[in-house]
Short mmCIF file of C-alpha atoms and ligand atoms in Angstrom, two decimals:
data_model
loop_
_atom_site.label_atom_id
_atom_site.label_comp_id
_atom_site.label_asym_id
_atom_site.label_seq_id
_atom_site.Cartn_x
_atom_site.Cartn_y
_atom_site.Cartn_z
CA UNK A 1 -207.49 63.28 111.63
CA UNK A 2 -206.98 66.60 112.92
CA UNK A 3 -207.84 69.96 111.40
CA UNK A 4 -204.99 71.89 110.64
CA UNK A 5 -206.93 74.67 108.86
CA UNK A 6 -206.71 77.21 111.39
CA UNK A 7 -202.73 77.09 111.12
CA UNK A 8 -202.71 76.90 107.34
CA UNK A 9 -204.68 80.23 107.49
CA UNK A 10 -202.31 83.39 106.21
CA UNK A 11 -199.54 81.33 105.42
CA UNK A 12 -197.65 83.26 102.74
CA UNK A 13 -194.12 81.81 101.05
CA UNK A 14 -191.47 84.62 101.05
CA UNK A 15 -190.35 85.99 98.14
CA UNK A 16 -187.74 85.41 96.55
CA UNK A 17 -186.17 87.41 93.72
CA UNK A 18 -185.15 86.14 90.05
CA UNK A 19 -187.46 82.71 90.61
CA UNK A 20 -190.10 81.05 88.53
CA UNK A 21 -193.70 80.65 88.97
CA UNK A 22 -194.51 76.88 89.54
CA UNK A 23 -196.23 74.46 87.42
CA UNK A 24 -199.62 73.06 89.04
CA UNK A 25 -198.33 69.72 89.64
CA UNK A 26 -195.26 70.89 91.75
CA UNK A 27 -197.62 71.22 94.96
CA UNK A 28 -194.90 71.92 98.13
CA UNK A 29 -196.85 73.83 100.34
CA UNK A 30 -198.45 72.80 103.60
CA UNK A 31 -201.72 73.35 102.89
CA UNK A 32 -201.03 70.84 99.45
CA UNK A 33 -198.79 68.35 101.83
CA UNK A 34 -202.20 67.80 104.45
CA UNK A 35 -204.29 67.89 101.54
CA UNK A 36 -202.23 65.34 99.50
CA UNK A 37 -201.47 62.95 102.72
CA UNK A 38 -205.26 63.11 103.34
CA UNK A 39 -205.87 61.80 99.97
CA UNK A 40 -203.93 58.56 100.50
CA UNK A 41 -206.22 55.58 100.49
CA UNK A 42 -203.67 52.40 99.10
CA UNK A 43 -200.95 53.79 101.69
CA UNK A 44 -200.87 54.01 105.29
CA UNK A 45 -200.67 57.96 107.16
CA UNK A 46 -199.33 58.47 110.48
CA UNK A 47 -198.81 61.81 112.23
CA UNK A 48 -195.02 60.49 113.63
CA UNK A 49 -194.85 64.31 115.72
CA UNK A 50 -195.80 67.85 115.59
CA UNK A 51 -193.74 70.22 114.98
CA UNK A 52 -193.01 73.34 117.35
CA UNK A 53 -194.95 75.28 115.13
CA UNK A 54 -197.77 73.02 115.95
CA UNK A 55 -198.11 71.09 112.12
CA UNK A 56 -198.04 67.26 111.60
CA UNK A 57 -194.60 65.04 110.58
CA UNK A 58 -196.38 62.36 108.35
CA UNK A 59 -194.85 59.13 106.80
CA UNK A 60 -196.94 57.69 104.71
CA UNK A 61 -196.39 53.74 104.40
CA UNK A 62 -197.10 51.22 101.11
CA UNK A 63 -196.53 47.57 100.94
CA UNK A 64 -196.99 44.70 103.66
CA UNK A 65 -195.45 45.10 106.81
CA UNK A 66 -193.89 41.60 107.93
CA UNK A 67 -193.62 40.82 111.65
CA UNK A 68 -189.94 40.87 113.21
CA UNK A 69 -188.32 39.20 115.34
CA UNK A 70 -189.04 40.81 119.04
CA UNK A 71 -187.56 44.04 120.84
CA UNK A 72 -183.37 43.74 119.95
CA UNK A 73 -181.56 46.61 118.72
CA UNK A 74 -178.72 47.07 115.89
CA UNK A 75 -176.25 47.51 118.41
CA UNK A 76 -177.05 44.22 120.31
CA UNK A 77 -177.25 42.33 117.24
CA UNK A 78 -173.75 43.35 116.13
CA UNK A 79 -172.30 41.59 118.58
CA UNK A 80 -174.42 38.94 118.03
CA UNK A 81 -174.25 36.02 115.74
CA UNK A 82 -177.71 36.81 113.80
CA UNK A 83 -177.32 40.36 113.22
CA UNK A 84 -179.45 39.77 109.85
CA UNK A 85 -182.21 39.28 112.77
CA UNK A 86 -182.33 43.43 112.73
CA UNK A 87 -184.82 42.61 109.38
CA UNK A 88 -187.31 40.45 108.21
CA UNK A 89 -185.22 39.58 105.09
CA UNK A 90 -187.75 38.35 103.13
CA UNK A 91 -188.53 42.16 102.37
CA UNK A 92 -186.49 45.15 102.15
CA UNK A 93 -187.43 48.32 103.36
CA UNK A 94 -187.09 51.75 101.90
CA UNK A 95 -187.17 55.10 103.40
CA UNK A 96 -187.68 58.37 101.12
CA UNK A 97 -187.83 61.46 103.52
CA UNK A 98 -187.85 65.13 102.02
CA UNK A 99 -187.86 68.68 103.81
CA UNK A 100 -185.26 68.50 106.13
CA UNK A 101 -184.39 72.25 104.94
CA UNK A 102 -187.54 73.87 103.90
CA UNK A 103 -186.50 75.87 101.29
CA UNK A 104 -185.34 72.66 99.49
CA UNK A 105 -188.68 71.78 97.86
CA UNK A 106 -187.54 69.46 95.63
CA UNK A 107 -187.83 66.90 97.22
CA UNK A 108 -191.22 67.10 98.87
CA UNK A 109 -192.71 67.68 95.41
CA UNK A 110 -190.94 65.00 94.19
CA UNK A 111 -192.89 62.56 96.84
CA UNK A 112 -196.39 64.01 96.22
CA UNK A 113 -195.53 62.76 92.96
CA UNK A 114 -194.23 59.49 94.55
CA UNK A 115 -197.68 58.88 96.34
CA UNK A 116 -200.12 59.86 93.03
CA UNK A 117 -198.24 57.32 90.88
CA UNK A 118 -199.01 54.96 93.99
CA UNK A 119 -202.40 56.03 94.53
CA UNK A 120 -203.50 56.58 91.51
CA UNK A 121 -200.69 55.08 88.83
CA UNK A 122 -200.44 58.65 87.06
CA UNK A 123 -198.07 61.24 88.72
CA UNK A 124 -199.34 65.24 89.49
CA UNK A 125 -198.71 65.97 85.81
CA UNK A 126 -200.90 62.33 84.43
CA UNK A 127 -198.12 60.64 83.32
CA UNK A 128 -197.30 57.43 84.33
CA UNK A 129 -193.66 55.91 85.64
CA UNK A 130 -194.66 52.26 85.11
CA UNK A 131 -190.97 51.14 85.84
CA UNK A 132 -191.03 52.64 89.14
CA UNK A 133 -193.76 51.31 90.14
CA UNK A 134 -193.25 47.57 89.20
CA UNK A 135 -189.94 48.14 91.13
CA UNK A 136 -191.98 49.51 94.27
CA UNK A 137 -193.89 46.38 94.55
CA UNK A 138 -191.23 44.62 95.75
CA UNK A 139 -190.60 46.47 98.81
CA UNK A 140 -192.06 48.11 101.75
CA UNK A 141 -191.52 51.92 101.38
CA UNK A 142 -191.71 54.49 104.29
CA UNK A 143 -192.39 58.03 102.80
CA UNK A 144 -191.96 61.32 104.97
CA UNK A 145 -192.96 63.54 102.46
CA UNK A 146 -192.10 66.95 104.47
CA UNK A 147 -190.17 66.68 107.85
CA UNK A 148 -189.34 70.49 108.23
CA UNK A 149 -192.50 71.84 108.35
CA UNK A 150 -192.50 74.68 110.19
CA UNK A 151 -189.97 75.70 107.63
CA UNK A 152 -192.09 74.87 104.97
CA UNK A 153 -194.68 77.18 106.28
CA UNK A 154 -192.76 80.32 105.19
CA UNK A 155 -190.31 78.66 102.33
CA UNK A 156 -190.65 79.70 98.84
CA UNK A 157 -192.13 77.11 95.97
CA UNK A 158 -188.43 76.70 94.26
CA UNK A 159 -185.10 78.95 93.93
CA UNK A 160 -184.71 77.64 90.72
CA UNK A 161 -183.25 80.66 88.52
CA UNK A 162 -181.82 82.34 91.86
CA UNK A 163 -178.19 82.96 92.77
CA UNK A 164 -176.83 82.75 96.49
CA UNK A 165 -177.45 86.72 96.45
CA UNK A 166 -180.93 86.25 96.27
CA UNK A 167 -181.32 84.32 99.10
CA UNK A 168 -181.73 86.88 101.71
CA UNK A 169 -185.45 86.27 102.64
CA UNK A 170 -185.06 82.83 103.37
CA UNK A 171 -182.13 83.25 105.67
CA UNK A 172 -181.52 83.53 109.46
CA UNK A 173 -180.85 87.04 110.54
CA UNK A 174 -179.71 88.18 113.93
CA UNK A 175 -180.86 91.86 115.88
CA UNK A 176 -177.57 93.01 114.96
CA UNK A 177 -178.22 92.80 111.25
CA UNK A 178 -175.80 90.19 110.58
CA UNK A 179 -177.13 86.95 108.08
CA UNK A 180 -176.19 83.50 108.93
CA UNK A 181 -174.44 82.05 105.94
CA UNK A 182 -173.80 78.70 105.56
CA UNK A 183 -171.43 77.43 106.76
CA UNK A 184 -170.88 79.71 109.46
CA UNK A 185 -174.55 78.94 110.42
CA UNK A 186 -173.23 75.48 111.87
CA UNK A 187 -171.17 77.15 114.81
CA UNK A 188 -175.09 77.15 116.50
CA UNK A 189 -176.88 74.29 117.13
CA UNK A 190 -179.58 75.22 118.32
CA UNK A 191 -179.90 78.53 116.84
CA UNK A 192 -179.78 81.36 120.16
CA UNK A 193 -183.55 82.34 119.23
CA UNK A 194 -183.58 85.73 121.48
CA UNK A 195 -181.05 86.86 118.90
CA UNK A 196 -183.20 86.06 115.75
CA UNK A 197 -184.94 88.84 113.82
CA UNK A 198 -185.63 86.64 110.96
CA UNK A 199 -185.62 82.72 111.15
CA UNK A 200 -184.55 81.29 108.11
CA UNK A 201 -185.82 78.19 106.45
CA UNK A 202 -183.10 75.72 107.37
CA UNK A 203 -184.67 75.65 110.89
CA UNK A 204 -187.63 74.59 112.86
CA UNK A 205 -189.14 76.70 114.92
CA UNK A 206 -187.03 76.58 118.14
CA UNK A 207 -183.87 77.48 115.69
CA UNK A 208 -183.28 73.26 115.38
CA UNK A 209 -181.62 72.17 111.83
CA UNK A 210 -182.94 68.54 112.08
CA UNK A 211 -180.39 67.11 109.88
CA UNK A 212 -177.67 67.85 112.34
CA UNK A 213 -179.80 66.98 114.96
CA UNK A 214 -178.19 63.79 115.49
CA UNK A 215 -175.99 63.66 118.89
CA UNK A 216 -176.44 60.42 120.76
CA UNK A 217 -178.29 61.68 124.24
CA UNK A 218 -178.75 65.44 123.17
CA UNK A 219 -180.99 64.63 120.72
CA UNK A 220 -183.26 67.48 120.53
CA UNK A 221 -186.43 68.20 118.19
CA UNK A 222 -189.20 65.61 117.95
CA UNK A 223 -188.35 65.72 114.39
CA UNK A 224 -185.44 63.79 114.65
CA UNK A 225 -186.60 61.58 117.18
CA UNK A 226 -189.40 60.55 114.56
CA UNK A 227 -186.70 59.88 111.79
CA UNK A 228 -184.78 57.84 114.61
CA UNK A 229 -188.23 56.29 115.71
CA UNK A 230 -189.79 54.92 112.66
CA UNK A 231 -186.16 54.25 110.75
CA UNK A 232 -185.86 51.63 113.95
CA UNK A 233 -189.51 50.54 114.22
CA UNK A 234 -189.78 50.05 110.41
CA UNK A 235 -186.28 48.09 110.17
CA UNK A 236 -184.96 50.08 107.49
CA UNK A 237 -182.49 49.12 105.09
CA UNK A 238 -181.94 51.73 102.75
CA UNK A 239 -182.68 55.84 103.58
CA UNK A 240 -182.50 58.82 101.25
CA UNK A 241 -182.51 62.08 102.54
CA UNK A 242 -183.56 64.13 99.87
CA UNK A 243 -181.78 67.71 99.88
CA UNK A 244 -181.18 70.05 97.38
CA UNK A 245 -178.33 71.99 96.28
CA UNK A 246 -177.13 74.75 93.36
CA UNK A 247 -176.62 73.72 89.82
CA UNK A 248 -176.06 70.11 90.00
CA UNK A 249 -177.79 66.89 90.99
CA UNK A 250 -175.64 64.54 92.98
CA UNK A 251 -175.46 62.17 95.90
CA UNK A 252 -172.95 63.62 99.26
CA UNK A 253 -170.26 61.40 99.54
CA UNK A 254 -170.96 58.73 102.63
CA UNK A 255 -169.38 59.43 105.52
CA UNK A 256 -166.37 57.85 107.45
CA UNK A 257 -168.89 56.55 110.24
CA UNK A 258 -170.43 54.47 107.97
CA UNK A 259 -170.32 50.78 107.92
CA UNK A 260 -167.39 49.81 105.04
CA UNK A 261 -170.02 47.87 103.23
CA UNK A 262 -172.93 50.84 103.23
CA UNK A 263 -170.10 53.65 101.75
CA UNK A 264 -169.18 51.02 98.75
CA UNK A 265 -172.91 50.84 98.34
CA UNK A 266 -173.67 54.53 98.30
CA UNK A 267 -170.85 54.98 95.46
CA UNK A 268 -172.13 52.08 93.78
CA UNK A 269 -175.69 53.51 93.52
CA UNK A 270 -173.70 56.93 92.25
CA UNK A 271 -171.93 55.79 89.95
CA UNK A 272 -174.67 53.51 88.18
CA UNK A 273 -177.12 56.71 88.63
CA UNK A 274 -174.35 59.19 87.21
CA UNK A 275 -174.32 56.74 84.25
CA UNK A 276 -177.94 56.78 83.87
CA UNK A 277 -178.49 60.37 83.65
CA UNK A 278 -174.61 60.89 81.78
CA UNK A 279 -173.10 62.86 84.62
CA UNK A 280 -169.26 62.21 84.69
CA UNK A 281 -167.59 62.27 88.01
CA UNK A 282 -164.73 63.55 88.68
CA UNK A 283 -163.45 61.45 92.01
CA UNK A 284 -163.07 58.20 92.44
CA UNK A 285 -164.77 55.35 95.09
CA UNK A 286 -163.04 56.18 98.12
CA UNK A 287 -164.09 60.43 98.36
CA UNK A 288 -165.56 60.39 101.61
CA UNK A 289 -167.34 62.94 103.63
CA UNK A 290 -165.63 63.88 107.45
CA UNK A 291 -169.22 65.39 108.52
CA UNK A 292 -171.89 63.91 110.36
CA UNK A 293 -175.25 64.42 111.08
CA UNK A 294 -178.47 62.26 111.14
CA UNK A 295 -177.92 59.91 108.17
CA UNK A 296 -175.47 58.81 110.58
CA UNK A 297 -177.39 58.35 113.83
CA UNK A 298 -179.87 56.44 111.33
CA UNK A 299 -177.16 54.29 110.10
CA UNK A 300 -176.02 53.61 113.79
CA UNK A 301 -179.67 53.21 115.13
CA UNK A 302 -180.51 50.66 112.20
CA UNK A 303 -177.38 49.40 110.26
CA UNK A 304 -179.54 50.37 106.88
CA UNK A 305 -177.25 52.26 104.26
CA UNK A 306 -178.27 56.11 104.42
CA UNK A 307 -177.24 58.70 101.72
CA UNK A 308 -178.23 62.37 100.69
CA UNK A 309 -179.14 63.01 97.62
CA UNK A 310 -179.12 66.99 96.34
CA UNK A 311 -181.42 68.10 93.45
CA UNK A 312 -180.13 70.89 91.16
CA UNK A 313 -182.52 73.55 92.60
CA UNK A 314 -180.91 76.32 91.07
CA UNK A 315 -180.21 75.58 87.62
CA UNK A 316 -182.52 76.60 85.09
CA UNK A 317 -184.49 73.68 83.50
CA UNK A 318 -187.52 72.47 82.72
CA UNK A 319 -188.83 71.83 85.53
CA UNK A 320 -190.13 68.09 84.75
CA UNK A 321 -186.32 67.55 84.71
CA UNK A 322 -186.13 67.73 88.41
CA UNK A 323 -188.80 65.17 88.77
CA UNK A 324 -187.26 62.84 86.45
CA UNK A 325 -183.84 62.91 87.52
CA UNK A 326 -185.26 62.13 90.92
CA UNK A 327 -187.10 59.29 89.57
CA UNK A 328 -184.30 57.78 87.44
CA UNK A 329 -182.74 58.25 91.35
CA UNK A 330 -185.56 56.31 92.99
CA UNK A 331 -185.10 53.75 90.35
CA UNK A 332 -181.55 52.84 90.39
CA UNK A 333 -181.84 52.68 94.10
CA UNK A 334 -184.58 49.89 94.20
CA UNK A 335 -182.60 48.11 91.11
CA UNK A 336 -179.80 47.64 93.01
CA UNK A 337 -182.00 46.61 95.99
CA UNK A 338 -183.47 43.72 93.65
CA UNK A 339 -179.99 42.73 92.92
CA UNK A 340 -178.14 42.15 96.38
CA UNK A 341 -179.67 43.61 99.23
CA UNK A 342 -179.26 46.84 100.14
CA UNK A 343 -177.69 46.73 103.85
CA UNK A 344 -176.31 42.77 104.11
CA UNK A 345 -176.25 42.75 107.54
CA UNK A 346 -174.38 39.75 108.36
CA UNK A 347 -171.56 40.51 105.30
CA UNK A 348 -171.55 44.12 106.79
CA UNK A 349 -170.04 43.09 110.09
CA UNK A 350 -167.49 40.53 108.67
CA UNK A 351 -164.51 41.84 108.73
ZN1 ZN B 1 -180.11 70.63 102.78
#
């Protein structure tokens, strides 16, 4: 393993007004992440990349990993006969991946909780998910538990309690004084870095946000290549990109790219979630999102059904509340999974 204390020295979150001090068990900063990932002994760590800033892109890996069959791609196999080839289906594989936007903690603390119940059967707090865990044991599951982390370096513990106005320290602001708000912020891509004053916590450290990192060709950060990389060299079926977002949990609608079979799954897994947790929606099967971004290159790369989920970072809860709406998330997901699979390959293509 590499040391990595020398860059976790001095590294101090920004502050951030109107926010809440942290319970000990939500542990979301990089020295915690290395610390945490080093700690794994059931699992499996690889450093995928580094990022610019010079800090490791783990996954972390549980379950058997079956043997394939040899070196095809999705987009072969779609023309093929066999596209259910992609997979070993006599396991499914999951992918939970968290940081994309650093100051989105969220999620990352919600998979150091992920890998103590694994590890150890009790979560960060000692209390035990015993559901989730029979549930994991049917699959192989791919953790990245922080892929921004150069973001992570600076990005606060949680905004919960914050409004937009308060976001100021964790945004991207140019010489000339002006801040990049979202979602004017997507007319760059990458962000012109000799104009930067501050860099905000969307981005790595060459200005790249990874989730939109996700143009066939132009694909630039070694982040995204290691999403691309192990989402095709694990044969994933199912991927949630854990995000978060203001007052309300919820999953993004799936976007038009997707296979027609993968957006009726992501609504079903919404809807029977939403149920779960009483959330009422208020749109119907066929809402659809016209964006795309790397959920979508995944998706093409891999066939596997990809969705974002978006924690409720703002609103004002206990904070346990976060963790078990995620979980409740995690569960429904691998229900379904044990159900019908998750990405039917060969009913996927049929017209
Ligand atoms: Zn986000």
């Amino acid at each position: 393993m590499n040391d990595y204390s020398q860059l976790c020295k001095n590294l101090v979150p920004r502050k951030v007004e109107h926010t809440y001090e942290r319970p000990s068990w939500w542990r979301v900063r990089i020295p915690e992440i290395i610390e945490d990932v080093n700690a794994v002994k059931k699992g499996k760590v690889e450093v995928l990349t580094h990022t610019p800033g010079g800090f490791p892109v783990y996954a972390v890996t549980y379950g058997e990993k079956l043997p394939q069959h040899g070196p095809v791609n999705w987009p072969s196999l779609t023309g093929s006969r066999r596209p259910e080839l992609y997979t070993n289906t006599k396991q499914q594989t999951l992918m939970f991946m968290a940081g994309i936007h650093a100051e989105e903690a969220e999620g990352v603390m919600t998979l150091s909780n992920f890998i103590s119940l694994m590890e150890t059967g009790v979560d960060r707090r000692g209390v035990a998910r015993p559901h989730l865990m029979e549930l994991a044991k049917n699959y192989r599951i791919v953790l990245l538990p922080c892929v921004n982390m150069d973001g992570r370096s600076f990005g606060p513990d949680c905004l919960m309690g914050c409004t937009p106005e308060d976001y100021g320290p964790i945004q991207t602001r140019l010489k000339n004084g002006k801040y990049l708000v979202w979602p004017d912020l997507k007319e760059y891509f990458p962000l012109p870095m000799d104009q930067v004053d501050q860099l905000g916590t969307y981005y790595n450290f060459e200005g790249v946000n990874i989730q939109l990192d996700a143009a066939p060709g132009n694909i630039i950060s070694n982040e995204a290549k290691a999403i691309l990389k192990i989402a095709h060299d694990e044969r994933i079926d199912c991927m949630v990109n854990m995000h978060s977002a203001r007052e309300n949990p919820h999953f993004v609608h799936p976007t038009i790219i997707n296979l027609p079979g993968n957006f009726k799954t992501v609504h079903a897994i919404n809807r029977i979630w939403s149920e779960k947790i009483g959330r009422k929606l208020g749109y119907g099967e066929e809402a659809c999102s016209v964006q795309c971004d790397i959920n979508d290159a995944v998706s093409l790369a891999t066939g596997a059904v990809t969705m974002t989920y978006e924690f409720a970072a703002l609103r004002v809860e206990k904070f346990d509340n976060k963790l078990e709406t995620a979980y409740a998330m995690m569960e429904t997901v691998m229900e379904y999974g044990m159900e019908r699979p998750l990405a039917p390959r060969k009913a996927l293509l049929s017209k």
